One Martini backbone bead per residue (centre of mass of N, CA, C, O) as a GRO file, in nm:
protein
  180
    1GLY     BB    1   1.624  -0.764  -0.009
    2ASP     BB    2   1.356  -0.704   0.034
    3GLN     BB    3   1.025  -0.811   0.027
    4ILE     BB    4   0.758  -0.729  -0.193
    5THR     BB    5   0.397  -0.733  -0.140
    6VAL     BB    6   0.160  -0.667  -0.387
    7CYS     BB    7  -0.180  -0.525  -0.314
    8ARG     BB    8  -0.469  -0.454  -0.515
    9LEU     BB    9  -0.714  -0.230  -0.488
   10ARG     BB   10  -1.052  -0.221  -0.576
   11VAL     BB   11  -1.335  -0.058  -0.769
   12ASP     BB   12  -1.604   0.026  -0.879
   13PRO     BB   13  -1.672   0.332  -1.032
   14ALA     BB   14  -1.927   0.416  -0.890
   15GLU     BB   15  -1.831   0.360  -0.584
   16LEU     BB   16  -1.592   0.547  -0.595
   17VAL     BB   17  -1.732   0.805  -0.622
   18THR     BB   18  -1.880   0.778  -0.377
   19ARG     BB   19  -1.655   0.760  -0.168
   20VAL     BB   20  -1.504   1.035  -0.238
   21ALA     BB   21  -1.759   1.204  -0.173
   22ARG     BB   22  -1.783   1.117   0.152
   23ARG     BB   23  -1.523   1.269   0.205
   24ARG     BB   24  -1.403   1.449   0.463
   25GLY     BB   25  -1.175   1.684   0.374
   26SER     BB   26  -1.128   1.615   0.087
   27THR     BB   27  -0.950   1.671  -0.231
   28ALA     BB   28  -1.033   1.452  -0.382
   29LEU     BB   29  -1.118   1.355  -0.719
   30PRO     BB   30  -1.298   1.141  -0.905
   31ASP     BB   31  -1.156   1.151  -1.179
   32ALA     BB   32  -0.882   1.085  -1.071
   33ALA     BB   33  -0.955   0.803  -0.945
   34LEU     BB   34  -1.050   0.692  -1.204
   35ARG     BB   35  -0.780   0.707  -1.358
   36GLU     BB   36  -0.624   0.551  -1.177
   37GLY     BB   37  -0.780   0.293  -1.177
   38GLU     BB   38  -0.753   0.249  -1.494
   39PHE     BB   39  -0.442   0.200  -1.483
   40LEU     BB   40  -0.445  -0.023  -1.281
   41ASP     BB   41  -0.628  -0.221  -1.433
   42GLN     BB   42  -0.374  -0.232  -1.672
   43SER     BB   43  -0.200  -0.361  -1.480
   44THR     BB   44   0.089  -0.623  -1.377
   45PHE     BB   45   0.260  -0.582  -1.095
   46THR     BB   46   0.098  -0.743  -0.914
   47ASP     BB   47   0.022  -1.008  -0.710
   48TRP     BB   48  -0.260  -0.891  -0.615
   49CYS     BB   49  -0.634  -0.861  -0.641
   50VAL     BB   50  -0.888  -0.680  -0.459
   51ASP     BB   51  -1.213  -0.657  -0.434
   52THR     BB   52  -1.441  -0.401  -0.259
   53THR     BB   53  -1.696  -0.425  -0.364
   54GLY     BB   54  -1.945  -0.432  -0.113
   55LEU     BB   55  -1.723  -0.449   0.129
   56SER     BB   56  -1.599  -0.504   0.421
   57VAL     BB   57  -1.327  -0.474   0.590
   58ASP     BB   58  -1.325  -0.775   0.680
   59GLU     BB   59  -1.363  -0.892   0.399
   60VAL     BB   60  -1.097  -0.783   0.270
   61ALA     BB   61  -0.906  -0.899   0.468
   62ASN     BB   62  -0.987  -1.188   0.426
   63ARG     BB   63  -0.917  -1.207   0.125
   64ILE     BB   64  -0.617  -1.135   0.149
   65GLY     BB   65  -0.552  -1.373   0.333
   66ALA     BB   66  -0.640  -1.590   0.130
   67GLN     BB   67  -0.415  -1.484  -0.098
   68ILE     BB   68  -0.137  -1.467   0.087
   69GLY     BB   69  -0.159  -1.634   0.338
   70ASP     BB   70   0.118  -1.648   0.544
   71TRP     BB   71   0.154  -1.368   0.579
   72PRO     BB   72   0.447  -1.343   0.719
   73CYS     BB   73   0.769  -1.499   0.645
   74VAL     BB   74   0.973  -1.423   0.875
   75THR     BB   75   1.163  -1.686   0.917
   76SER     BB   76   1.258  -1.732   0.589
   77GLY     BB   77   1.281  -1.448   0.404
   78THR     BB   78   1.074  -1.548   0.207
   79GLY     BB   79   0.893  -1.452  -0.098
   80GLY     BB   80   0.727  -1.296  -0.266
   81GLY     BB   81   0.782  -1.054  -0.483
   82GLN     BB   82   0.955  -0.752  -0.448
   83SER     BB   83   1.221  -0.532  -0.477
   84TRP     BB   84   1.369  -0.297  -0.395
   85PRO     BB   85   1.477  -0.056  -0.538
   86PRO     BB   86   1.817   0.012  -0.587
   87GLU     BB   87   1.826   0.321  -0.493
   88LEU     BB   88   1.673   0.237  -0.193
   89ALA     BB   89   1.881   0.022  -0.138
   90SER     BB   90   2.142  -0.074   0.116
   91GLY     BB   91   2.220  -0.388   0.097
   92GLU     BB   92   2.105  -0.482   0.349
   93PRO     BB   93   1.935  -0.660   0.545
   94GLY     BB   94   1.614  -0.687   0.620
   95PRO     BB   95   1.384  -0.749   0.884
   96GLY     BB   96   1.159  -0.815   0.638
   97GLU     BB   97   0.830  -0.784   0.533
   98VAL     BB   98   0.619  -0.638   0.263
   99LEU     BB   99   0.286  -0.496   0.244
  100TRP     BB  100   0.138  -0.344  -0.044
  101LEU     BB  101  -0.106  -0.129  -0.050
  102CYS     BB  102  -0.314  -0.054  -0.362
  103GLY     BB  103  -0.478   0.238  -0.501
  104PRO     BB  104  -0.733   0.434  -0.512
  105THR     BB  105  -0.889   0.665  -0.399
  106GLY     BB  106  -1.127   0.498  -0.190
  107VAL     BB  107  -1.086   0.187  -0.165
  108GLY     BB  108  -0.926   0.116   0.151
  109LYS     BB  109  -0.617   0.123   0.230
  110SER     BB  110  -0.611   0.225   0.509
  111THR     BB  111  -0.823   0.062   0.660
  112VAL     BB  112  -0.711  -0.218   0.576
  113GLY     BB  113  -0.414  -0.199   0.655
  114PHE     BB  114  -0.474  -0.159   0.957
  115SER     BB  115  -0.610  -0.432   1.005
  116ALA     BB  116  -0.361  -0.597   0.908
  117TYR     BB  117  -0.174  -0.495   1.127
  118LEU     BB  118  -0.350  -0.599   1.369
  119ALA     BB  119  -0.329  -0.896   1.275
  120VAL     BB  120  -0.031  -0.929   1.303
  121LEU     BB  121   0.009  -0.868   1.602
  122ARG     BB  122  -0.204  -1.092   1.699
  123SER     BB  123   0.036  -1.310   1.594
  124GLY     BB  124   0.317  -1.178   1.720
  125VAL     BB  125   0.427  -0.996   1.505
  126PRO     BB  126   0.636  -0.762   1.461
  127ALA     BB  127   0.507  -0.428   1.358
  128ALA     BB  128   0.418  -0.198   1.082
  129TYR     BB  129   0.289   0.121   0.981
  130VAL     BB  130   0.222   0.298   0.661
  131ASP     BB  131   0.135   0.618   0.524
  132VAL     BB  132   0.276   0.759   0.262
  133ASP     BB  133   0.111   1.027   0.248
  134GLN     BB  134   0.247   1.109   0.525
  135LEU     BB  135   0.572   1.133   0.409
  136GLY     BB  136   0.516   1.415   0.209
  137PHE     BB  137   0.465   1.712   0.353
  138CYS     BB  138   0.743   1.847   0.285
  139ALA     BB  139   0.725   1.879  -0.003
  140THR     BB  140   0.787   2.065  -0.304
  141LYS     BB  141   0.552   1.875  -0.409
  142PRO     BB  142   0.266   1.714  -0.397
  143THR     BB  143   0.412   1.453  -0.556
  144ASP     BB  144   0.680   1.324  -0.400
  145HIS     BB  145   0.809   1.018  -0.464
  146LEU     BB  146   1.111   1.021  -0.363
  147LEU     BB  147   1.066   1.111  -0.095
  148ARG     BB  148   0.865   0.903   0.007
  149ALA     BB  149   1.049   0.661  -0.044
  150ARG     BB  150   1.291   0.743   0.137
  151ASN     BB  151   1.109   0.753   0.395
  152LEU     BB  152   1.039   0.474   0.385
  153ALA     BB  153   1.291   0.328   0.404
  154ALA     BB  154   1.363   0.474   0.678
  155SER     BB  155   1.154   0.364   0.843
  156TRP     BB  156   1.202   0.052   0.805
  157ALA     BB  157   1.482   0.066   0.934
  158THR     BB  158   1.376   0.175   1.211
  159PHE     BB  159   1.173  -0.033   1.285
  160GLY     BB  160   1.389  -0.273   1.252
  161SER     BB  161   1.564  -0.165   1.503
  162VAL     BB  162   1.303  -0.229   1.698
  163GLY     BB  163   1.184  -0.544   1.560
  164ALA     BB  164   1.055  -0.542   1.297
  165GLN     BB  165   0.907  -0.799   1.056
  166ALA     BB  166   0.669  -0.627   0.974
  167PHE     BB  167   0.526  -0.425   0.675
  168VAL     BB  168   0.255  -0.197   0.632
  169VAL     BB  169   0.170  -0.050   0.319
  170VAL     BB  170   0.004   0.255   0.204
  171ALA     BB  171  -0.007   0.323  -0.151
  172PRO     BB  172   0.025   0.471  -0.422
  173ILE     BB  173   0.051   0.432  -0.775
  174ALA     BB  174   0.230   0.580  -1.015
  175PRO     BB  175   0.292   0.662  -1.290
  176ARG     BB  176   0.594   0.696  -1.423
  177PRO     BB  177   0.581   1.009  -1.501
  178GLU     BB  178   0.496   1.093  -1.186
  179ALA     BB  179   0.741   0.946  -1.032
  180VAL     BB  180   0.995   1.140  -1.121
   0.00000   0.00000   0.00000
C-alpha cells in the first residue's frame, strides 16, 4: 500500500562517460552506463526526470524539490507514484512515502539522494535512506534484483517500525529481462 515516487536522474552521454571514468575504485564501465542511460531515456515509468548535466548536487536537489513539490506528504498518506510490486507488498499499510531516485551509474543518484534525505530530516520528518546497491552484497549473482528488492522491503518495514515516515531510495532500474 505504500506509494513510491520515482524520479529518474539523467546526464548527457559525454558527461556520463567523464563521471564514470573519474570514479576511484569503481568497476563500472562507461559502455554499460551508456546502455543503461539509453534504456532509461526510452522508458516512461518514472514520475519525473531531472537532467543533472553540468549541475552541482545542490542544483539537482533543488530541481528535484521543485518538481516533486511537498514530498513527503506523510500526513495524508497519499501522493503520486506507484505501489510496491504485489509480490513484495506485505498487505499491511506502510509507514509513509518512498522517493526512488534511479538512473545509470555516474549520474549522481547516491550523492543527490543523500542530500535529499538530509533535507527531509531538516524538515522535521523522520526519514530513512538506503542505496540498494549496498543491499545485495550477499547475492548469489552480481545483480540479484529479487534479493535486493526483498531486502529493500524488509528495510522499509524495519525503518518504519522505529518511526521513519519517509524513505529515500537510490537504485538502478534494470531492464525487465535482467530484473528477473
